[in-house]
Short mmCIF file of C-alpha atoms in Angstrom, two decimals:
data_model
loop_
_atom_site.label_atom_id
_atom_site.label_comp_id
_atom_site.label_asym_id
_atom_site.label_seq_id
_atom_site.Cartn_x
_atom_site.Cartn_y
_atom_site.Cartn_z
CA LYS P 1 5.71 18.71 -4.60
CA ALA P 2 6.83 15.80 -6.74
CA GLY P 3 5.55 12.42 -5.65
CA VAL P 4 7.43 9.20 -5.01
CA THR P 5 9.33 8.10 -8.10
CA GLN P 6 10.46 4.58 -8.93
CA THR P 7 12.79 3.32 -11.62
CA PRO P 8 12.65 1.39 -13.77
CA ARG P 9 8.92 1.06 -14.33
CA TYR P 10 9.17 -2.31 -16.07
CA LEU P 11 11.72 -5.10 -15.98
CA ILE P 12 12.02 -8.52 -17.53
CA LYS P 13 14.57 -10.91 -16.02
CA THR P 14 15.26 -14.63 -16.15
CA ARG P 15 15.44 -17.08 -13.26
CA GLY P 16 18.70 -16.94 -11.33
CA GLN P 17 19.47 -13.33 -12.21
CA GLN P 18 19.47 -10.49 -9.73
CA VAL P 19 17.71 -7.13 -9.93
CA THR P 20 17.99 -3.72 -8.28
CA LEU P 21 15.04 -1.34 -8.02
CA SER P 22 15.28 2.32 -7.07
CA CYS P 23 12.99 4.66 -5.16
CA SER P 24 13.17 8.43 -4.58
CA PRO P 25 10.85 9.58 -1.77
CA ILE P 26 8.87 12.79 -1.60
CA SER P 27 11.14 15.68 -0.68
CA GLY P 28 11.46 15.90 3.11
CA HIS P 29 10.29 12.33 3.70
CA ARG P 30 12.92 10.28 5.49
CA SER P 31 11.14 6.95 5.91
CA VAL P 32 10.92 4.60 2.93
CA SER P 33 9.05 1.28 2.88
CA TRP P 34 8.88 -1.41 0.21
CA TYR P 35 5.93 -3.68 -0.59
CA GLN P 36 5.32 -6.55 -2.97
CA GLN P 37 1.95 -6.84 -4.69
CA THR P 38 0.77 -10.05 -6.37
CA PRO P 39 -2.72 -11.15 -7.44
CA GLY P 40 -2.69 -14.05 -4.97
CA GLN P 41 -1.17 -12.47 -1.86
CA GLY P 42 -2.10 -8.83 -2.33
CA LEU P 43 0.17 -6.17 -0.85
CA GLN P 44 2.83 -7.49 1.55
CA PHE P 45 5.39 -5.49 3.53
CA LEU P 46 9.03 -6.13 2.67
CA PHE P 47 11.04 -3.68 4.78
CA GLU P 48 11.32 -0.10 6.01
CA TYR P 49 14.32 2.21 6.14
CA PHE P 50 14.83 5.37 8.14
CA SER P 51 18.08 7.32 8.43
CA GLU P 52 19.89 4.64 6.45
CA THR P 53 18.86 1.95 8.98
CA GLN P 54 16.43 -0.90 8.50
CA ARG P 55 13.67 -0.48 11.10
CA ASN P 56 11.48 -3.42 10.28
CA LYS P 57 11.45 -6.42 7.97
CA GLY P 58 8.59 -8.52 6.65
CA ASN P 59 8.45 -12.26 6.23
CA PHE P 60 10.51 -12.61 3.06
CA PRO P 61 13.63 -14.70 2.39
CA GLY P 62 17.12 -13.24 2.65
CA ARG P 63 17.26 -12.94 -1.15
CA PHE P 64 15.35 -9.69 -0.67
CA SER P 65 17.47 -6.87 0.67
CA GLY P 66 17.53 -3.12 0.65
CA ARG P 67 19.42 -0.03 1.64
CA GLN P 68 18.91 3.68 2.06
CA PHE P 69 21.27 6.47 1.20
CA SER P 70 21.97 9.71 3.07
CA ASN P 71 19.62 11.63 0.73
CA SER P 72 16.79 9.18 1.71
CA ARG P 73 16.75 7.50 -1.69
CA SER P 74 16.39 3.75 -1.38
CA GLU P 75 17.18 0.65 -3.38
CA MET P 76 15.99 -2.89 -3.05
CA ASN P 77 17.74 -5.92 -4.45
CA VAL P 78 16.47 -9.39 -5.21
CA SER P 79 19.10 -12.05 -5.86
CA THR P 80 18.68 -15.43 -7.51
CA LEU P 81 15.31 -14.55 -8.98
CA GLU P 82 12.50 -17.11 -8.95
CA LEU P 83 9.35 -17.21 -11.08
CA GLY P 84 7.32 -16.37 -7.98
CA ASP P 85 9.13 -13.06 -7.61
CA SER P 86 7.12 -11.68 -10.54
CA ALA P 87 5.14 -8.86 -8.99
CA LEU P 88 4.56 -5.14 -8.73
CA TYR P 89 7.11 -3.70 -6.28
CA LEU P 90 5.89 -0.57 -4.57
CA CYS P 91 7.82 2.01 -2.62
CA ALA P 92 6.16 4.31 -0.09
CA SER P 93 7.51 7.30 1.79
CA ARG P 94 6.42 9.02 4.99
CA VAL P 95 7.33 12.16 6.82
CA THR P 96 8.56 11.18 10.28
CA GLY P 97 7.53 12.82 13.52
CA GLY P 98 4.03 13.54 12.26
CA SER P 99 1.38 11.72 10.26
CA GLU P 100 1.69 7.94 9.88
CA THR P 101 0.40 8.19 6.32
CA GLN P 102 2.52 6.54 3.63
CA TYR P 103 2.46 7.78 0.03
CA PHE P 104 3.09 5.26 -2.71
CA GLY P 105 4.99 5.49 -5.96
CA PRO P 106 3.79 4.02 -9.28
CA GLY P 107 5.69 0.78 -8.76
CA THR P 108 8.12 -1.34 -10.75
CA ARG P 109 6.55 -4.24 -12.63
CA LEU P 110 8.99 -7.19 -12.55
CA LEU P 111 8.47 -10.21 -14.76
CA VAL P 112 10.70 -13.24 -14.17
CA LEU P 113 10.85 -15.75 -17.04
CA GLU K 1 -2.27 -12.60 14.32
CA ASP K 2 -3.03 -9.20 12.79
CA GLN K 3 -5.54 -9.50 9.97
CA VAL K 4 -7.58 -7.33 7.62
CA THR K 5 -10.60 -8.63 5.68
CA GLN K 6 -12.42 -6.58 3.06
CA SER K 7 -15.88 -7.27 1.67
CA PRO K 8 -17.28 -7.61 -0.85
CA GLU K 9 -14.43 -8.65 -3.15
CA ALA K 10 -16.21 -7.02 -6.09
CA LEU K 11 -19.09 -4.56 -6.33
CA ARG K 12 -20.98 -3.36 -9.38
CA LEU K 13 -23.05 -0.19 -9.08
CA GLN K 14 -25.07 1.98 -11.38
CA GLU K 15 -24.11 5.63 -11.51
CA GLY K 16 -25.80 7.38 -8.57
CA GLU K 17 -26.39 4.14 -6.61
CA SER K 18 -24.82 4.67 -3.17
CA SER K 19 -23.20 1.82 -1.24
CA SER K 20 -20.60 0.92 1.40
CA LEU K 21 -17.41 -1.10 1.45
CA ASN K 22 -16.42 -2.96 4.61
CA CYS K 23 -13.02 -3.47 6.24
CA SER K 24 -12.89 -5.72 9.29
CA TYR K 25 -9.66 -5.84 11.25
CA THR K 26 -8.07 -7.81 14.06
CA VAL K 27 -5.04 -6.13 15.54
CA SER K 28 -3.61 -5.86 19.01
CA GLY K 29 -3.47 -2.12 19.38
CA LEU K 30 -4.53 -0.04 16.39
CA ARG K 31 -2.16 2.77 15.56
CA GLY K 32 -4.01 3.80 12.41
CA LEU K 33 -6.33 2.61 9.64
CA PHE K 34 -5.79 3.73 6.07
CA TRP K 35 -7.87 3.73 2.90
CA TYR K 36 -6.26 3.81 -0.52
CA ARG K 37 -7.58 3.75 -4.06
CA GLN K 38 -5.67 1.84 -6.74
CA ASP K 39 -6.23 2.07 -10.48
CA PRO K 40 -4.99 -0.77 -12.73
CA GLY K 41 -1.21 -0.67 -13.24
CA LYS K 42 -0.72 2.20 -10.77
CA GLY K 43 0.38 2.61 -7.19
CA PRO K 44 -2.16 3.07 -4.38
CA GLU K 45 -3.42 6.63 -3.97
CA PHE K 46 -3.99 7.82 -0.40
CA LEU K 47 -7.56 8.63 0.61
CA PHE K 48 -7.98 8.70 4.41
CA THR K 49 -6.28 8.00 7.73
CA LEU K 50 -8.41 7.18 10.80
CA TYR K 51 -6.93 6.85 14.28
CA SER K 52 -9.72 6.22 16.79
CA ALA K 53 -13.20 4.72 17.00
CA GLY K 54 -15.91 7.22 16.12
CA GLU K 55 -13.70 9.19 13.77
CA GLU K 56 -15.11 10.12 10.33
CA LYS K 57 -13.50 11.75 7.31
CA GLU K 58 -14.99 12.92 4.03
CA LYS K 59 -13.68 13.76 0.59
CA GLU K 60 -16.03 14.52 -2.29
CA ARG K 61 -18.32 11.47 -2.67
CA LEU K 62 -16.38 9.34 -0.15
CA LYS K 63 -16.79 9.10 3.62
CA ALA K 64 -14.76 6.82 5.89
CA THR K 65 -15.84 5.77 9.38
CA LEU K 66 -14.14 3.72 12.09
CA THR K 67 -15.35 1.49 14.92
CA LYS K 68 -13.34 -0.74 17.24
CA LYS K 69 -13.61 -3.70 14.86
CA GLU K 70 -14.26 -2.33 11.39
CA SER K 71 -14.22 0.59 9.02
CA PHE K 72 -16.64 1.54 6.28
CA LEU K 73 -16.05 3.48 3.10
CA HIS K 74 -19.35 5.01 2.05
CA ILE K 75 -19.69 6.06 -1.59
CA THR K 76 -22.50 8.51 -2.26
CA ALA K 77 -23.90 8.87 -5.80
CA PRO K 78 -20.85 7.26 -7.45
CA LYS K 79 -19.65 8.16 -10.93
CA PRO K 80 -17.86 5.93 -13.46
CA GLU K 81 -14.56 7.60 -12.55
CA ASP K 82 -14.89 6.12 -9.04
CA SER K 83 -14.26 2.68 -10.54
CA ALA K 84 -11.09 1.30 -8.94
CA THR K 85 -9.86 -1.13 -6.30
CA TYR K 86 -10.20 0.23 -2.78
CA LEU K 87 -7.65 -1.01 -0.28
CA CYS K 88 -7.82 -0.92 3.50
CA ALA K 89 -4.70 -1.23 5.67
CA VAL K 90 -3.91 -1.12 9.39
CA GLN K 91 -0.85 -0.27 11.38
CA ALA K 92 -0.34 -2.02 14.72
CA ASP K 93 1.05 -0.56 17.91
CA HIS K 94 3.33 -3.52 18.51
CA GLN K 95 5.04 -3.21 15.12
CA ALA K 96 8.41 -1.55 15.03
CA GLY K 97 8.39 1.00 12.29
CA THR K 98 5.38 1.62 10.09
CA ALA K 99 4.54 -1.67 8.35
CA LEU K 100 1.04 -1.68 6.87
CA ILE K 101 -1.11 -4.83 6.83
CA PHE K 102 -3.39 -4.74 3.81
CA GLY K 103 -6.68 -6.38 2.98
CA LYS K 104 -7.16 -7.92 -0.47
CA GLY K 105 -9.28 -5.00 -1.63
CA THR K 106 -12.74 -4.36 -3.07
CA THR K 107 -12.94 -3.82 -6.83
CA LEU K 108 -15.67 -1.30 -7.59
CA SER K 109 -17.19 -0.92 -11.05
CA VAL K 110 -19.59 1.96 -11.67
CA SER K 111 -21.50 1.98 -14.93
CA SER K 112 -23.37 4.90 -16.49
#
């Protein structure tokens, strides 16, 4: 089975711009979660989607948003980028109704200049 | 407040020198505890899920154990390829959905 895929793998943006990141979960996985990883804060939960609905949201400003499509693929968007948004953005998928284990993708490295 | 603390932050071992990594957690109602391995520039790779105190799981040179307040990742006779950052995360009963709360990780370096 193919793992979680994320595109693009690397991005460079400037302050004030917006960015959209994409995540394709493992086949059959319907839950998708997003995390931000920085050297200072470590891995922090952004939000989770299941059946195209947001189930839970972490403590991030409204500039961070996401959505899920009917095929379980997910996108996250960050508007009005700030320097502090530079991070590795990780997507994780989980099969629902069974194990709680989440499987992570390789991440998208975002650099904001 | 739910919290996960990992120690030590960094650990250097010689090949074959066994040791343990610690993950202490404070959570109101543990739904699950997870161990991941992360190599530089890559996403976390799943290792183990533990659900209840007393549970143990093994995979090659790694063994994870769980008590009511902490988990240990025991590494037996490590090899250089075991060098990585090991992350511990918990999932709380009171959380809607499946949000994971991560520790900052332990960076393990194994030299030959």
